[in-house]
mmCIF file of C-alpha atoms in Angstrom:
data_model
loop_
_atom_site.group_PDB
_atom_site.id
_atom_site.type_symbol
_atom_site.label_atom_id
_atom_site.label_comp_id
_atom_site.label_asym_id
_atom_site.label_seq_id
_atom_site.Cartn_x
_atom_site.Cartn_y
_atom_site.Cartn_z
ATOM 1 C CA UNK C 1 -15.931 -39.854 -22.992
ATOM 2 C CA UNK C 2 -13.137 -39.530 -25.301
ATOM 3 C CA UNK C 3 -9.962 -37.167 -25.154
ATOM 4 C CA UNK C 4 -11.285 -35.084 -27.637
ATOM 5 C CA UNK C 5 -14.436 -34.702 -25.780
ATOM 6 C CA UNK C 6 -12.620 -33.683 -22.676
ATOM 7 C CA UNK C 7 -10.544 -30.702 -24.816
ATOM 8 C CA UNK C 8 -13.900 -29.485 -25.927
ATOM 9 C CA UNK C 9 -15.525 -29.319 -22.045
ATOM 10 C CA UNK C 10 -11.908 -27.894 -20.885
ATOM 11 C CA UNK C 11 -12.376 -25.257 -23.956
ATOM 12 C CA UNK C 12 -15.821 -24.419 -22.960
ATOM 13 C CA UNK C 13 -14.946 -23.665 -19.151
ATOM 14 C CA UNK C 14 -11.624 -21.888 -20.500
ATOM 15 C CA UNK C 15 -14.591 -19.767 -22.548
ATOM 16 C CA UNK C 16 -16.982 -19.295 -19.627
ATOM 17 C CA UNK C 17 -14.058 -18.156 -17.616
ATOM 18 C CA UNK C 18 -12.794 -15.497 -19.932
ATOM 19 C CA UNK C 19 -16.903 -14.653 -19.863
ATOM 20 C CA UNK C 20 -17.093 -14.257 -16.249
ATOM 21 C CA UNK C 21 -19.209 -16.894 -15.317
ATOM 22 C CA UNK C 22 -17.151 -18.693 -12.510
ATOM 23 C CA UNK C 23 -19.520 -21.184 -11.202
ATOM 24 C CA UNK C 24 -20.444 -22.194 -14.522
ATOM 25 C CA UNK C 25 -16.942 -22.612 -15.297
ATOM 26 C CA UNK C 26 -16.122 -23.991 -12.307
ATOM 27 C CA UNK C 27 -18.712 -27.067 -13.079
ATOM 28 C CA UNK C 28 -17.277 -28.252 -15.756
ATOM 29 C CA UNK C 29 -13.799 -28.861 -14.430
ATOM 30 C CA UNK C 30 -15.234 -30.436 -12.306
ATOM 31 C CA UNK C 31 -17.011 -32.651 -14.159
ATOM 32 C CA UNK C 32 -13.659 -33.011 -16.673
ATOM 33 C CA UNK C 33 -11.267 -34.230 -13.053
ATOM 34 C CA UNK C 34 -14.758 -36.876 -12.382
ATOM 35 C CA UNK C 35 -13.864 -38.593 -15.934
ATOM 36 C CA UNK C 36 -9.730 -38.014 -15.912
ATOM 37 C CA UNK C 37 -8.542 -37.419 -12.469
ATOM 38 C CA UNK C 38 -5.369 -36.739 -14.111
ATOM 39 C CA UNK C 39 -5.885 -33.397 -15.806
ATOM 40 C CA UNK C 40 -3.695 -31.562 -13.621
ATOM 41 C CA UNK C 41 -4.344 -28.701 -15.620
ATOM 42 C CA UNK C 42 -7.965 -28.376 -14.748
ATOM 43 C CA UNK C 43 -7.057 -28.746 -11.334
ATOM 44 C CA UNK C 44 -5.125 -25.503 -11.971
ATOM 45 C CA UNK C 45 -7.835 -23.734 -13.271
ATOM 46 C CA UNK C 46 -10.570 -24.565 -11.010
ATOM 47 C CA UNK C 47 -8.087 -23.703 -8.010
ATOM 48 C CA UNK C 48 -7.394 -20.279 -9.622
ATOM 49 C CA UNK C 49 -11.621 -20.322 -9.762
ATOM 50 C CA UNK C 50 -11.448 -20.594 -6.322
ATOM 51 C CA UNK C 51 -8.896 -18.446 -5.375
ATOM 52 C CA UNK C 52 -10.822 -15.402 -7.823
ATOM 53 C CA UNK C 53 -14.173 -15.926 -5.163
ATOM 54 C CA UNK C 54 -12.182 -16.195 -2.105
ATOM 55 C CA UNK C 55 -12.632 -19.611 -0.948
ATOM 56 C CA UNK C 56 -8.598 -20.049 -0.195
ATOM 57 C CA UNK C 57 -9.548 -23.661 1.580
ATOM 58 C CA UNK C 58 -10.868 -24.987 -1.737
ATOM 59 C CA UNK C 59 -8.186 -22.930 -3.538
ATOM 60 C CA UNK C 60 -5.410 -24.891 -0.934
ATOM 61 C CA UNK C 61 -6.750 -28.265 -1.556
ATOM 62 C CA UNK C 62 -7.323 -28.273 -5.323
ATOM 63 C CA UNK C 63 -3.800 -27.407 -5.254
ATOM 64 C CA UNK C 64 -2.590 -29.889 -3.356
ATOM 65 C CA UNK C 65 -4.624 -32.302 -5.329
ATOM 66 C CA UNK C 66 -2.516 -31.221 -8.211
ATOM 67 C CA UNK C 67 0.473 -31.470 -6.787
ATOM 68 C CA UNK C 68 -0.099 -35.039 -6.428
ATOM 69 C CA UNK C 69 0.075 -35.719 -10.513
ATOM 70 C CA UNK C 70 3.313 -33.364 -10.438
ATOM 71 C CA UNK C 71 5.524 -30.295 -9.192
ATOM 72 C CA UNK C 72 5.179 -27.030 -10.458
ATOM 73 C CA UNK C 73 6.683 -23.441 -9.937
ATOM 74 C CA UNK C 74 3.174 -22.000 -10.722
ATOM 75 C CA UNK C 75 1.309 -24.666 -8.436
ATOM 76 C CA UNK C 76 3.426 -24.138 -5.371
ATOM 77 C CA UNK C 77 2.953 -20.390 -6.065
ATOM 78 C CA UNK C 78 -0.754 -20.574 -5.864
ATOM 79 C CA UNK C 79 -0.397 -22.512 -3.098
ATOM 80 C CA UNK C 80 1.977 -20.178 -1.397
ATOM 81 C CA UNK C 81 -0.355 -17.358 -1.852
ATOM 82 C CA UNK C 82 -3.800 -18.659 -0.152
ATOM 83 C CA UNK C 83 -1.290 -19.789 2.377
ATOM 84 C CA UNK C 84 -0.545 -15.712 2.635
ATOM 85 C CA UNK C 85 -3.986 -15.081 2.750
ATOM 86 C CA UNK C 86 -5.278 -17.492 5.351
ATOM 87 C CA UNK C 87 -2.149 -16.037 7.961
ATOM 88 C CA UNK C 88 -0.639 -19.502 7.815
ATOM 89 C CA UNK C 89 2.729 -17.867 6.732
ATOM 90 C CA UNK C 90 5.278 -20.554 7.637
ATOM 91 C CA UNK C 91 3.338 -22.942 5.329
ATOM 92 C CA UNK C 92 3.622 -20.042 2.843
ATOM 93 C CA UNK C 93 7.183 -19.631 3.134
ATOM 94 C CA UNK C 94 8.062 -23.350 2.441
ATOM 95 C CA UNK C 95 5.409 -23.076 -0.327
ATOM 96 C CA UNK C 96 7.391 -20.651 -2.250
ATOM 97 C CA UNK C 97 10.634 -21.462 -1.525
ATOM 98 C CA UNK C 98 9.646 -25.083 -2.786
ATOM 99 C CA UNK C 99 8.799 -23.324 -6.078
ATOM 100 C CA UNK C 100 12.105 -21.749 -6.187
ATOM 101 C CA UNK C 101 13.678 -24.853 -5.699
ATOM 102 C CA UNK C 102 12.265 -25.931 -9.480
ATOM 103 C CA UNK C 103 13.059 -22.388 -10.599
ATOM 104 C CA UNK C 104 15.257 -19.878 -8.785
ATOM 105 C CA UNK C 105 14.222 -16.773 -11.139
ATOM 106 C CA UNK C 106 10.374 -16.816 -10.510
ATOM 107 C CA UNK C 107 10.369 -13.340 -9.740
ATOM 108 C CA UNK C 108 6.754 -13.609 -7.780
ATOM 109 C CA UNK C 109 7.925 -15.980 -5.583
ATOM 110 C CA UNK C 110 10.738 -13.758 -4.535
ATOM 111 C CA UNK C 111 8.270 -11.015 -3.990
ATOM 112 C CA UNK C 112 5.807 -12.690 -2.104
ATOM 113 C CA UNK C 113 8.613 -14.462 0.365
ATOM 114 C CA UNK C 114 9.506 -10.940 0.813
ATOM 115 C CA UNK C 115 6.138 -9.899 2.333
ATOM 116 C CA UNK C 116 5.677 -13.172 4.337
ATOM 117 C CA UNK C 117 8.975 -11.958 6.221
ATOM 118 C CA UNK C 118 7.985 -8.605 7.014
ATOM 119 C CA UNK C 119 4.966 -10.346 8.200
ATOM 120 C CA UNK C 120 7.085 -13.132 10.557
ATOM 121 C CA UNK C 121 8.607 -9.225 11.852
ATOM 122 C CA UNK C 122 11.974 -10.711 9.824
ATOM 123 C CA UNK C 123 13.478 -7.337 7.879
ATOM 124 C CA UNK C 124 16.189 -8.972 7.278
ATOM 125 C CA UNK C 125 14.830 -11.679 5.296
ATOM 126 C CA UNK C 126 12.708 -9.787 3.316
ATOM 127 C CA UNK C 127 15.229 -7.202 2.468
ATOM 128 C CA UNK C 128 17.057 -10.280 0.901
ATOM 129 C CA UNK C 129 14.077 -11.414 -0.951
ATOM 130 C CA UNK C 130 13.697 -7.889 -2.091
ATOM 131 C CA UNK C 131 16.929 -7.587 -3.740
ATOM 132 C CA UNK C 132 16.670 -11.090 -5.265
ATOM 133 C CA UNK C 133 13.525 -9.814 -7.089
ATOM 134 C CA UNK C 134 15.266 -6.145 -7.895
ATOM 135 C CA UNK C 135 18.242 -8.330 -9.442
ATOM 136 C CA UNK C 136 16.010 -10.595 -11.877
ATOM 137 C CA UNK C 137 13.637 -7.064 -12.716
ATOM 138 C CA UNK C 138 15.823 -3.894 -12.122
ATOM 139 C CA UNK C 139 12.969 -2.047 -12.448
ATOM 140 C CA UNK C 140 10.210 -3.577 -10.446
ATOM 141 C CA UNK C 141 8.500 -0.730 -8.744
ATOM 142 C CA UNK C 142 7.025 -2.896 -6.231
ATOM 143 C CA UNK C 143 10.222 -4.449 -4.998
ATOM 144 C CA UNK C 144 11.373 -0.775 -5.019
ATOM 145 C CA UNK C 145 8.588 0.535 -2.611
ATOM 146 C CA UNK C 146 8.518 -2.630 -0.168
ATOM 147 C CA UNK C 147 11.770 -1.889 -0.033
ATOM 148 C CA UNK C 148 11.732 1.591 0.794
ATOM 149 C CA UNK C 149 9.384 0.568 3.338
ATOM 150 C CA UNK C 150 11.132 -2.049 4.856
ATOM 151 C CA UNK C 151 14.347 0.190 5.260
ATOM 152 C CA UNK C 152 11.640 3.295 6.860
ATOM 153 C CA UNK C 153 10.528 0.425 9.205
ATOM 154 C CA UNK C 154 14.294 -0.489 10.261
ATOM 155 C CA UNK C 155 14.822 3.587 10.623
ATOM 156 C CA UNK C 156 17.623 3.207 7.666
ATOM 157 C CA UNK C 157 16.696 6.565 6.578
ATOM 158 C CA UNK C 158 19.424 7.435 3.413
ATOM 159 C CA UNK C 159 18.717 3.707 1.800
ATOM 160 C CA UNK C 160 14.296 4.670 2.309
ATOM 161 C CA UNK C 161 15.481 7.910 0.664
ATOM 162 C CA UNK C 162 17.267 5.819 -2.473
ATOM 163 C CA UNK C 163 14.931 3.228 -2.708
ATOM 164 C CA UNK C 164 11.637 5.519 -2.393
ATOM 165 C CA UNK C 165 13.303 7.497 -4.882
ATOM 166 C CA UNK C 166 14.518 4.945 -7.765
ATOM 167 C CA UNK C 167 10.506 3.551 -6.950
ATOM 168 C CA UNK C 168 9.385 6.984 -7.907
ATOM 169 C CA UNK C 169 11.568 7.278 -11.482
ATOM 170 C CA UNK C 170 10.423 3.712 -12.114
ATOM 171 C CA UNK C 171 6.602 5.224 -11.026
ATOM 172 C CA UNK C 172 6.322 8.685 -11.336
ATOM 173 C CA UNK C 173 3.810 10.151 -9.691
ATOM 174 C CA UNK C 174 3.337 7.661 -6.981
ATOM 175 C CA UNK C 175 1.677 9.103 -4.262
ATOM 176 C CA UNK C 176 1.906 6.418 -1.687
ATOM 177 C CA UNK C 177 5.358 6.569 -1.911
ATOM 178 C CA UNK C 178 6.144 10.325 -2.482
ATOM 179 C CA UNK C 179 3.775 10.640 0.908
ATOM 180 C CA UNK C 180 6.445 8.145 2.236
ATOM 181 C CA UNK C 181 9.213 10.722 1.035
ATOM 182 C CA UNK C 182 8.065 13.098 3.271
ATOM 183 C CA UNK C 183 8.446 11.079 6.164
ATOM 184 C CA UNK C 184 11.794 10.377 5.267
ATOM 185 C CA UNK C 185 12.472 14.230 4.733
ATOM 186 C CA UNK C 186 11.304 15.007 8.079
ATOM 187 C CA UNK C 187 13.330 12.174 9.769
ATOM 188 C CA UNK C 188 16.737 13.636 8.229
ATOM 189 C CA UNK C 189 15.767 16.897 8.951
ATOM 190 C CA UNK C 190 15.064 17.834 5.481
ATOM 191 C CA UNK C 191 11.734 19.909 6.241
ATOM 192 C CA UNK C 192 11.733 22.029 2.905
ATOM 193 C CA UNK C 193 12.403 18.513 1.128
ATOM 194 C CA UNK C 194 9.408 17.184 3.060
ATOM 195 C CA UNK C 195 7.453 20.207 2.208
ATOM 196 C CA UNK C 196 7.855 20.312 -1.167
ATOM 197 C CA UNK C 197 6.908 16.892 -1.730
ATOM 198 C CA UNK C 198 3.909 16.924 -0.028
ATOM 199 C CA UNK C 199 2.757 20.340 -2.335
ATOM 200 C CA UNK C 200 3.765 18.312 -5.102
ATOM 201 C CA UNK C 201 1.154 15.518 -4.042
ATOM 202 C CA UNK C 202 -1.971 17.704 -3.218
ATOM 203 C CA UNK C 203 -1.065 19.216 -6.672
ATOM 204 C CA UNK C 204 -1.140 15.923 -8.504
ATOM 205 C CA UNK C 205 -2.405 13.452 -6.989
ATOM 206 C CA UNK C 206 -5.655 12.401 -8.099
ATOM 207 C CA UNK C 207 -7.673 12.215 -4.436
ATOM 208 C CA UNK C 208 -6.157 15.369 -3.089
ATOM 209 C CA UNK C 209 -7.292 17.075 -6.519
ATOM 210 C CA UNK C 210 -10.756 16.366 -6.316
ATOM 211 C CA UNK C 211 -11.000 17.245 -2.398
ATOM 212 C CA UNK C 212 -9.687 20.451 -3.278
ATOM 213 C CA UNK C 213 -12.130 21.044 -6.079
ATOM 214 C CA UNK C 214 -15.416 19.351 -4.084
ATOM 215 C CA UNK C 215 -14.357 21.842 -1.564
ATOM 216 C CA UNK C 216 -13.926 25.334 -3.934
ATOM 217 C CA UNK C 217 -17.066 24.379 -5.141
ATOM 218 C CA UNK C 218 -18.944 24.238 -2.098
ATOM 219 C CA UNK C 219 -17.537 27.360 -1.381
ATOM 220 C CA UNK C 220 -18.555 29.286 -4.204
ATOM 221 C CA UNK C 221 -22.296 28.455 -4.206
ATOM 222 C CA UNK C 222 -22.462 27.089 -0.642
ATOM 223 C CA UNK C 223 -26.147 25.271 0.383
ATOM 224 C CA UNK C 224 -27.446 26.822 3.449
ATOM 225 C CA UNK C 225 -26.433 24.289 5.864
ATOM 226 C CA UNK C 226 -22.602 24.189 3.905
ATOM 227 C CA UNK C 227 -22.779 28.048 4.523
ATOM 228 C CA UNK C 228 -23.094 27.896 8.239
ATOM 229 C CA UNK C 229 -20.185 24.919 8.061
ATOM 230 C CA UNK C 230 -18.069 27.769 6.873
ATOM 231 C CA UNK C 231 -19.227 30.363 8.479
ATOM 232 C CA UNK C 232 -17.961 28.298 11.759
ATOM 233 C CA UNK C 233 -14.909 27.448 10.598
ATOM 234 C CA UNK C 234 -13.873 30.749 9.814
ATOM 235 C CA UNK C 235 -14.564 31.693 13.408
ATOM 236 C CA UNK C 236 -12.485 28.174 15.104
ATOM 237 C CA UNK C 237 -9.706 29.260 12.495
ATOM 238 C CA UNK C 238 -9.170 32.642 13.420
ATOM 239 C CA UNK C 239 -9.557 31.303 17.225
ATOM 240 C CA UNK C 240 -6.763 28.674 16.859
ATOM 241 C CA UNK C 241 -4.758 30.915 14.805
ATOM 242 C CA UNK C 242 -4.352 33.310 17.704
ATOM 243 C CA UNK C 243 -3.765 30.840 19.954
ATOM 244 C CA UNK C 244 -1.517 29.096 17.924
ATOM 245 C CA UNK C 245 0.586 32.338 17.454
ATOM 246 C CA UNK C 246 0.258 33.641 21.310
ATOM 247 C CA UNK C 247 1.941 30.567 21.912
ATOM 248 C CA UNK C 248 4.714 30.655 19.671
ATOM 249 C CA UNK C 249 5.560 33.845 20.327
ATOM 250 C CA UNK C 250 5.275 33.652 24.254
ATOM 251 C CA UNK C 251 7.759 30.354 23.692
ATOM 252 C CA UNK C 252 10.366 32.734 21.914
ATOM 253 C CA UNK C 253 10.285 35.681 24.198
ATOM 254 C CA UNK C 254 10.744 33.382 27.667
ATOM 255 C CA UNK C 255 11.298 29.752 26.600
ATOM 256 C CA UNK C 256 11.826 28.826 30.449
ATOM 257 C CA UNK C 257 8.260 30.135 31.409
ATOM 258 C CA UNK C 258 6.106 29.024 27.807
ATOM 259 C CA UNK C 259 6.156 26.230 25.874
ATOM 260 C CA UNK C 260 6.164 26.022 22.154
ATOM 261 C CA UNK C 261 2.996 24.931 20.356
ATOM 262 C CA UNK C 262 2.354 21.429 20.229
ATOM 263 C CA UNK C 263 1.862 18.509 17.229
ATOM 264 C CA UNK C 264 -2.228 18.717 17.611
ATOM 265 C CA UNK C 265 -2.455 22.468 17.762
ATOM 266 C CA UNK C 266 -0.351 22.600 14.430
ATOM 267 C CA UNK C 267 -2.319 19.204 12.900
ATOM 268 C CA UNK C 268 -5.967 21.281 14.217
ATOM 269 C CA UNK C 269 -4.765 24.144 12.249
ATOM 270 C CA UNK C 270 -3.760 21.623 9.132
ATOM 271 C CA UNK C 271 -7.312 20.322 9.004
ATOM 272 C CA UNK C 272 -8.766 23.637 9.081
ATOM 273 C CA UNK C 273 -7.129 25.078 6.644
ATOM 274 C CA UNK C 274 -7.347 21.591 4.381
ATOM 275 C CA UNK C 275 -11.432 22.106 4.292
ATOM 276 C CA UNK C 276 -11.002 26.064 3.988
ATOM 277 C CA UNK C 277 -8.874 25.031 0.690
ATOM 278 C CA UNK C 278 -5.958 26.453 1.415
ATOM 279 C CA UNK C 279 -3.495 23.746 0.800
ATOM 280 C CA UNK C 280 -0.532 25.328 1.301
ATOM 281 C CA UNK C 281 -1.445 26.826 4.603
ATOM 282 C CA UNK C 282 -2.635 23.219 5.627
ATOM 283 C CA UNK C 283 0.605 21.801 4.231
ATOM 284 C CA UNK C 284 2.769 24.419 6.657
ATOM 285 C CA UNK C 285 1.165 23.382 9.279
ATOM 286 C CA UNK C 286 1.706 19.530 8.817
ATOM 287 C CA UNK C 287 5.160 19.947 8.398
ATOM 288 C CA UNK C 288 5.093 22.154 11.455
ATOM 289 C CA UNK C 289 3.701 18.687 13.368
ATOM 290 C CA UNK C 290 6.359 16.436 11.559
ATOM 291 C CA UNK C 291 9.095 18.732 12.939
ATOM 292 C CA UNK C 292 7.596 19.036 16.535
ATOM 293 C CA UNK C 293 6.932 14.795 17.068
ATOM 294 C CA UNK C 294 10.216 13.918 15.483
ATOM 295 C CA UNK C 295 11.839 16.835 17.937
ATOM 296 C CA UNK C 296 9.764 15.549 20.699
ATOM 297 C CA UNK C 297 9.191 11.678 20.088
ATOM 298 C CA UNK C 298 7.335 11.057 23.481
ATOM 299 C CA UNK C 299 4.560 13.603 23.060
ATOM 300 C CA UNK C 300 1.823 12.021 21.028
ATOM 301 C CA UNK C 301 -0.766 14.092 18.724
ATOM 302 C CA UNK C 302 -4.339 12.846 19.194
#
């Protein structure tokens, strides 16, 4: 089979993959590396095949096949990330880092490296990895938010704070990391900060929204089995509301002979009030738990 012949197979699998039909595609790259073993590009391609159905072992070794006929950035990415996926994160790590070695800016190396060392439990390293990625894209949301996170995992509270919020003007609207904001809030003290946020989210975000409006609905023209749900939870409501407020105010009037409430009583109260649709009450009463276990870090809700 001539060259030309072997463009118009490679053509025709480039085709079926843009189509969606992977095994198809996969077959005739194949078939291409059985008359040139050489085509390191189809090698590529039918290791990205592999990859796409989630055979990482094939993935691996078409790679390495590949590899063989010549170094890449790209190819010791790939590999680098079925490495990641298998848990084999050492060989991951000198994976990418070989592929930075041929080109120091490849931003997705950088990234990934970052999230095999928070992985290996090494902060440190992936903080560094982190900011090389934030330095070659100064506006990479994700290096933003894994950074956030990493510094929330390290308990570096003011550099979560800045890097949850530069993710967030990068992102509005994120709510996985404007949930994460809260947390921060509540672990400087910043309750009203916390609060706010979190009424922000259950305004906005899209989940939260359609809870809300699932559960007005089911409300308004309840089925007869939904009726008696409410009907119920009215009744454990009020009951835990009392309760809830006995004990407060018993803990203010002789704080030596009652204690306050705890995290669950406030987070049972939350949950209520979530499916009564009363947000804000629910909200209150999170916060209310936030305050109590970061107060009291050795009493656990649950």
């Amino acid at each position: 089979m001539t060259e030309a012949d072997i463009k118009r197979k490679f053509n025709e699998a480039l085709k079926l993959e843009k189509d969606g039909k992977i095994s198809q595609a996969a077959k005739i790259y194949t078939e291409i590396l059985g008359m040139n073993p050489k085509f390191q590009k189809a090698y590529l391609n039918l290791g990205a095949l592999y990859s796409r159905t989630g055979d990482s072992e094939k993935a691996i070794k078409t790679y390495q096949k590949a590899l063989e006929l010549g170094k890449t950035t790209e190819l010791y990415y790939n590999l680098g990330v079925e490495l990641y996926r298998l848990g084999s994160l050492d060989a991951a790590v000198k994976a990418l880092k070989s592929s930075l070695e041929l080109n120091k800016k490849y931003l997705n190396s950088h990234l990934l490296l970052a999230y095999c060392y928070k992985q290996l439990d090494r902060p440190d390293k992936s903080e560094l990895y982190l900011k090389n990625a934030i330095k070659l894209d100064p506006k990479n949301k994700t290096a933003y938010a894994a950074l956030a996170t990493i510094y929330f995992d390290t308990e570096k509270w003011e550099q979560a704070l800045a890097a949850a919020n530069t993710a967030i003007q990068i992102n509005p609207n994120d709510p996985r990391m404007e949930i994460l904001m809260t947390e921060i809030h509540v672990k400087l003290g910043n309750y009203k900060q916390s609060f706010e946020t979190l009424k922000k989210v259950t305004t906005t975000a899209q989940g939260f929204v359609q809870f809300n409006e699932s559960i007005k609905a089911a409300k308004q023209k309840p089925k007869p089995e939904e009726k008696v749900f409410f009907d119920n939870l009215e009744v454990l409501t009020r009951k835990k509301l009392d309760e809830f407020k006995d004990k407060l105010t018993l803990s203010k009037e002789n704080p030596q002979d009652f204690e306050a409430p705890e995290a669950q009583d406030a987070l049972d109260l939350s949950l209520m009030y979530l499916f009564h649709g009363d947000t804000e009450r629910a909200l209150k009463y999170l916060l209310y738990a936030q305050k109590n276990l970061q107060e009291n870090p050795t009493s656990e809700a649950g």
